[in-house]
Amino acid sequence: MRVSNLLIVLGAAILLVGVVLRFFPSLFSWFGHLPGDIRYQGENTRVFIPITSMLIVSVVGTVIFNLAARIFDKA
């Protein structure tokens, strides 16, 4: 696969995610509020570590990239 085609596909995917987040923000209101996400709020300190949310992003990203690699490998 040529780099130009890869950049076009990545750009289209980023555009699609941006449109979904812009017009349907309630679809991702759960993101960052999952049971494994760590939140600490002190008097002058706020700490947020989204462990579970990032694990989900990693798994979904891996699946998408592997599917794309299989599809474009056959082309």
Short mmCIF file of N, CA and C in Angstrom, two decimals:
data_model
loop_
_atom_site.label_atom_id
_atom_site.label_comp_id
_atom_site.label_asym_id
_atom_site.label_seq_id
_atom_site.Cartn_x
_atom_site.Cartn_y
_atom_site.Cartn_z
N MET A 1 0.85 -1.18 0.00
CA MET A 1 0.00 0.00 0.00
C MET A 1 0.89 1.24 0.00
N ARG A 2 0.53 2.19 -0.82
CA ARG A 2 1.31 3.41 -0.90
C ARG A 2 0.98 4.33 0.26
N VAL A 3 1.94 5.16 0.60
CA VAL A 3 1.78 6.08 1.73
C VAL A 3 0.64 7.06 1.46
N SER A 4 0.49 7.50 0.23
CA SER A 4 -0.58 8.45 -0.09
C SER A 4 -1.95 7.86 0.19
N ASN A 5 -2.15 6.60 -0.16
CA ASN A 5 -3.44 5.95 0.12
C ASN A 5 -3.67 5.80 1.62
N LEU A 6 -2.62 5.48 2.33
CA LEU A 6 -2.73 5.34 3.79
C LEU A 6 -3.11 6.68 4.43
N LEU A 7 -2.50 7.76 3.97
CA LEU A 7 -2.83 9.08 4.52
C LEU A 7 -4.27 9.48 4.20
N ILE A 8 -4.76 9.12 3.04
CA ILE A 8 -6.15 9.42 2.68
C ILE A 8 -7.10 8.65 3.59
N VAL A 9 -6.82 7.38 3.81
CA VAL A 9 -7.69 6.56 4.68
C VAL A 9 -7.65 7.08 6.12
N LEU A 10 -6.47 7.40 6.62
CA LEU A 10 -6.36 7.93 7.99
C LEU A 10 -7.07 9.27 8.12
N GLY A 11 -6.94 10.12 7.12
CA GLY A 11 -7.63 11.41 7.14
C GLY A 11 -9.13 11.25 7.14
N ALA A 12 -9.64 10.33 6.34
CA ALA A 12 -11.08 10.07 6.30
C ALA A 12 -11.57 9.52 7.63
N ALA A 13 -10.78 8.66 8.26
CA ALA A 13 -11.18 8.10 9.56
C ALA A 13 -11.20 9.19 10.62
N ILE A 14 -10.21 10.06 10.63
CA ILE A 14 -10.17 11.16 11.59
C ILE A 14 -11.34 12.11 11.37
N LEU A 15 -11.66 12.38 10.12
CA LEU A 15 -12.80 13.23 9.80
C LEU A 15 -14.10 12.61 10.28
N LEU A 16 -14.25 11.31 10.08
CA LEU A 16 -15.46 10.61 10.52
C LEU A 16 -15.61 10.66 12.04
N VAL A 17 -14.53 10.42 12.76
CA VAL A 17 -14.57 10.49 14.22
C VAL A 17 -14.90 11.91 14.67
N GLY A 18 -14.34 12.90 14.02
CA GLY A 18 -14.63 14.29 14.36
C GLY A 18 -16.09 14.66 14.14
N VAL A 19 -16.66 14.20 13.05
CA VAL A 19 -18.08 14.48 12.77
C VAL A 19 -18.97 13.81 13.81
N VAL A 20 -18.66 12.56 14.14
CA VAL A 20 -19.47 11.85 15.14
C VAL A 20 -19.37 12.55 16.50
N LEU A 21 -18.17 12.95 16.90
CA LEU A 21 -18.01 13.63 18.19
C LEU A 21 -18.67 15.00 18.19
N ARG A 22 -18.70 15.67 17.05
CA ARG A 22 -19.29 17.01 16.97
C ARG A 22 -20.82 16.96 17.05
N PHE A 23 -21.44 16.03 16.31
CA PHE A 23 -22.88 16.01 16.20
C PHE A 23 -23.57 15.02 17.13
N PHE A 24 -22.82 14.06 17.68
CA PHE A 24 -23.39 13.08 18.59
C PHE A 24 -22.49 12.91 19.82
N PRO A 25 -22.28 13.97 20.60
CA PRO A 25 -21.37 13.87 21.75
C PRO A 25 -21.88 12.94 22.84
N SER A 26 -23.18 12.71 22.90
CA SER A 26 -23.72 11.85 23.96
C SER A 26 -23.36 10.38 23.73
N LEU A 27 -22.92 10.02 22.53
CA LEU A 27 -22.52 8.64 22.27
C LEU A 27 -21.29 8.24 23.08
N PHE A 28 -20.46 9.22 23.43
CA PHE A 28 -19.23 8.93 24.15
C PHE A 28 -19.20 9.55 25.54
N SER A 29 -20.36 9.80 26.12
CA SER A 29 -20.40 10.39 27.45
C SER A 29 -19.91 9.41 28.52
N TRP A 30 -19.93 8.12 28.23
CA TRP A 30 -19.44 7.10 29.15
C TRP A 30 -17.93 7.05 29.20
N PHE A 31 -17.29 7.55 28.16
CA PHE A 31 -15.84 7.45 28.05
C PHE A 31 -15.17 8.30 29.13
N GLY A 32 -14.30 7.69 29.90
CA GLY A 32 -13.64 8.38 31.00
C GLY A 32 -14.34 8.21 32.33
N HIS A 33 -15.47 7.52 32.33
CA HIS A 33 -16.23 7.29 33.56
C HIS A 33 -16.43 5.80 33.80
N LEU A 34 -15.51 4.99 33.34
CA LEU A 34 -15.62 3.54 33.49
C LEU A 34 -15.08 3.10 34.84
N PRO A 35 -15.42 1.89 35.28
CA PRO A 35 -15.03 1.44 36.62
C PRO A 35 -13.53 1.40 36.89
N GLY A 36 -12.68 1.26 35.89
CA GLY A 36 -11.25 1.19 36.14
C GLY A 36 -10.53 2.53 36.02
N ASP A 37 -11.25 3.57 35.69
CA ASP A 37 -10.65 4.90 35.55
C ASP A 37 -10.45 5.52 36.93
N ILE A 38 -9.25 6.00 37.19
CA ILE A 38 -8.91 6.53 38.51
C ILE A 38 -9.09 8.04 38.51
N ARG A 39 -9.85 8.52 39.50
CA ARG A 39 -10.06 9.95 39.69
C ARG A 39 -9.73 10.30 41.14
N TYR A 40 -8.95 11.35 41.29
CA TYR A 40 -8.65 11.86 42.63
C TYR A 40 -8.78 13.37 42.58
N GLN A 41 -9.51 13.92 43.53
CA GLN A 41 -9.65 15.36 43.60
C GLN A 41 -9.40 15.81 45.02
N GLY A 42 -8.30 16.50 45.19
CA GLY A 42 -7.97 17.06 46.49
C GLY A 42 -8.40 18.52 46.54
N GLU A 43 -7.93 19.22 47.53
CA GLU A 43 -8.30 20.63 47.67
C GLU A 43 -7.73 21.47 46.52
N ASN A 44 -6.48 21.23 46.18
CA ASN A 44 -5.84 21.99 45.11
C ASN A 44 -5.31 21.10 43.99
N THR A 45 -5.71 19.85 43.99
CA THR A 45 -5.16 18.89 43.04
C THR A 45 -6.26 18.08 42.39
N ARG A 46 -6.09 17.82 41.11
CA ARG A 46 -7.00 16.94 40.38
C ARG A 46 -6.16 15.97 39.56
N VAL A 47 -6.40 14.68 39.72
CA VAL A 47 -5.67 13.66 38.97
C VAL A 47 -6.69 12.73 38.32
N PHE A 48 -6.48 12.46 37.04
CA PHE A 48 -7.36 11.56 36.30
C PHE A 48 -6.48 10.63 35.48
N ILE A 49 -6.62 9.31 35.72
CA ILE A 49 -5.85 8.31 35.00
C ILE A 49 -6.86 7.33 34.37
N PRO A 50 -7.13 7.47 33.07
CA PRO A 50 -8.16 6.65 32.41
C PRO A 50 -7.64 5.28 31.96
N ILE A 51 -7.36 4.40 32.90
CA ILE A 51 -6.77 3.10 32.59
C ILE A 51 -7.73 2.26 31.73
N THR A 52 -8.94 2.06 32.17
CA THR A 52 -9.88 1.21 31.45
C THR A 52 -10.24 1.81 30.10
N SER A 53 -10.45 3.11 30.04
CA SER A 53 -10.79 3.75 28.78
C SER A 53 -9.67 3.58 27.75
N MET A 54 -8.43 3.70 28.18
CA MET A 54 -7.31 3.56 27.26
C MET A 54 -7.10 2.11 26.83
N LEU A 55 -7.44 1.16 27.71
CA LEU A 55 -7.39 -0.25 27.30
C LEU A 55 -8.41 -0.52 26.20
N ILE A 56 -9.59 0.05 26.32
CA ILE A 56 -10.61 -0.11 25.29
C ILE A 56 -10.16 0.53 23.98
N VAL A 57 -9.58 1.72 24.04
CA VAL A 57 -9.07 2.38 22.84
C VAL A 57 -7.98 1.53 22.19
N SER A 58 -7.12 0.93 22.98
CA SER A 58 -6.04 0.10 22.46
C SER A 58 -6.59 -1.14 21.76
N VAL A 59 -7.55 -1.81 22.37
CA VAL A 59 -8.12 -3.02 21.77
C VAL A 59 -8.86 -2.68 20.47
N VAL A 60 -9.67 -1.65 20.49
CA VAL A 60 -10.41 -1.25 19.29
C VAL A 60 -9.44 -0.83 18.18
N GLY A 61 -8.43 -0.06 18.53
CA GLY A 61 -7.44 0.35 17.53
C GLY A 61 -6.69 -0.82 16.94
N THR A 62 -6.32 -1.78 17.76
CA THR A 62 -5.63 -2.97 17.27
C THR A 62 -6.50 -3.77 16.32
N VAL A 63 -7.76 -3.94 16.66
CA VAL A 63 -8.68 -4.67 15.79
C VAL A 63 -8.84 -3.94 14.46
N ILE A 64 -9.03 -2.64 14.50
CA ILE A 64 -9.22 -1.87 13.27
C ILE A 64 -7.98 -1.93 12.39
N PHE A 65 -6.80 -1.74 12.97
CA PHE A 65 -5.58 -1.77 12.17
C PHE A 65 -5.31 -3.16 11.59
N ASN A 66 -5.60 -4.21 12.35
CA ASN A 66 -5.41 -5.56 11.82
C ASN A 66 -6.39 -5.86 10.69
N LEU A 67 -7.64 -5.43 10.83
CA LEU A 67 -8.60 -5.62 9.75
C LEU A 67 -8.19 -4.84 8.50
N ALA A 68 -7.74 -3.61 8.70
CA ALA A 68 -7.30 -2.79 7.56
C ALA A 68 -6.09 -3.41 6.89
N ALA A 69 -5.17 -3.97 7.66
CA ALA A 69 -3.98 -4.60 7.09
C ALA A 69 -4.37 -5.83 6.26
N ARG A 70 -5.33 -6.59 6.75
CA ARG A 70 -5.78 -7.77 5.99
C ARG A 70 -6.50 -7.37 4.71
N ILE A 71 -7.32 -6.32 4.79
CA ILE A 71 -8.07 -5.88 3.61
C ILE A 71 -7.12 -5.33 2.56
N PHE A 72 -6.19 -4.46 2.96
CA PHE A 72 -5.29 -3.83 1.99
C PHE A 72 -4.19 -4.77 1.55
N ASP A 73 -3.92 -5.83 2.29
CA ASP A 73 -2.91 -6.79 1.90
C ASP A 73 -3.39 -7.63 0.73
N LYS A 74 -4.71 -7.87 0.65
CA LYS A 74 -5.28 -8.65 -0.43
C LYS A 74 -5.46 -7.83 -1.71
N ALA A 75 -5.50 -6.52 -1.58
CA ALA A 75 -5.75 -5.67 -2.75
C ALA A 75 -4.56 -5.62 -3.68
#
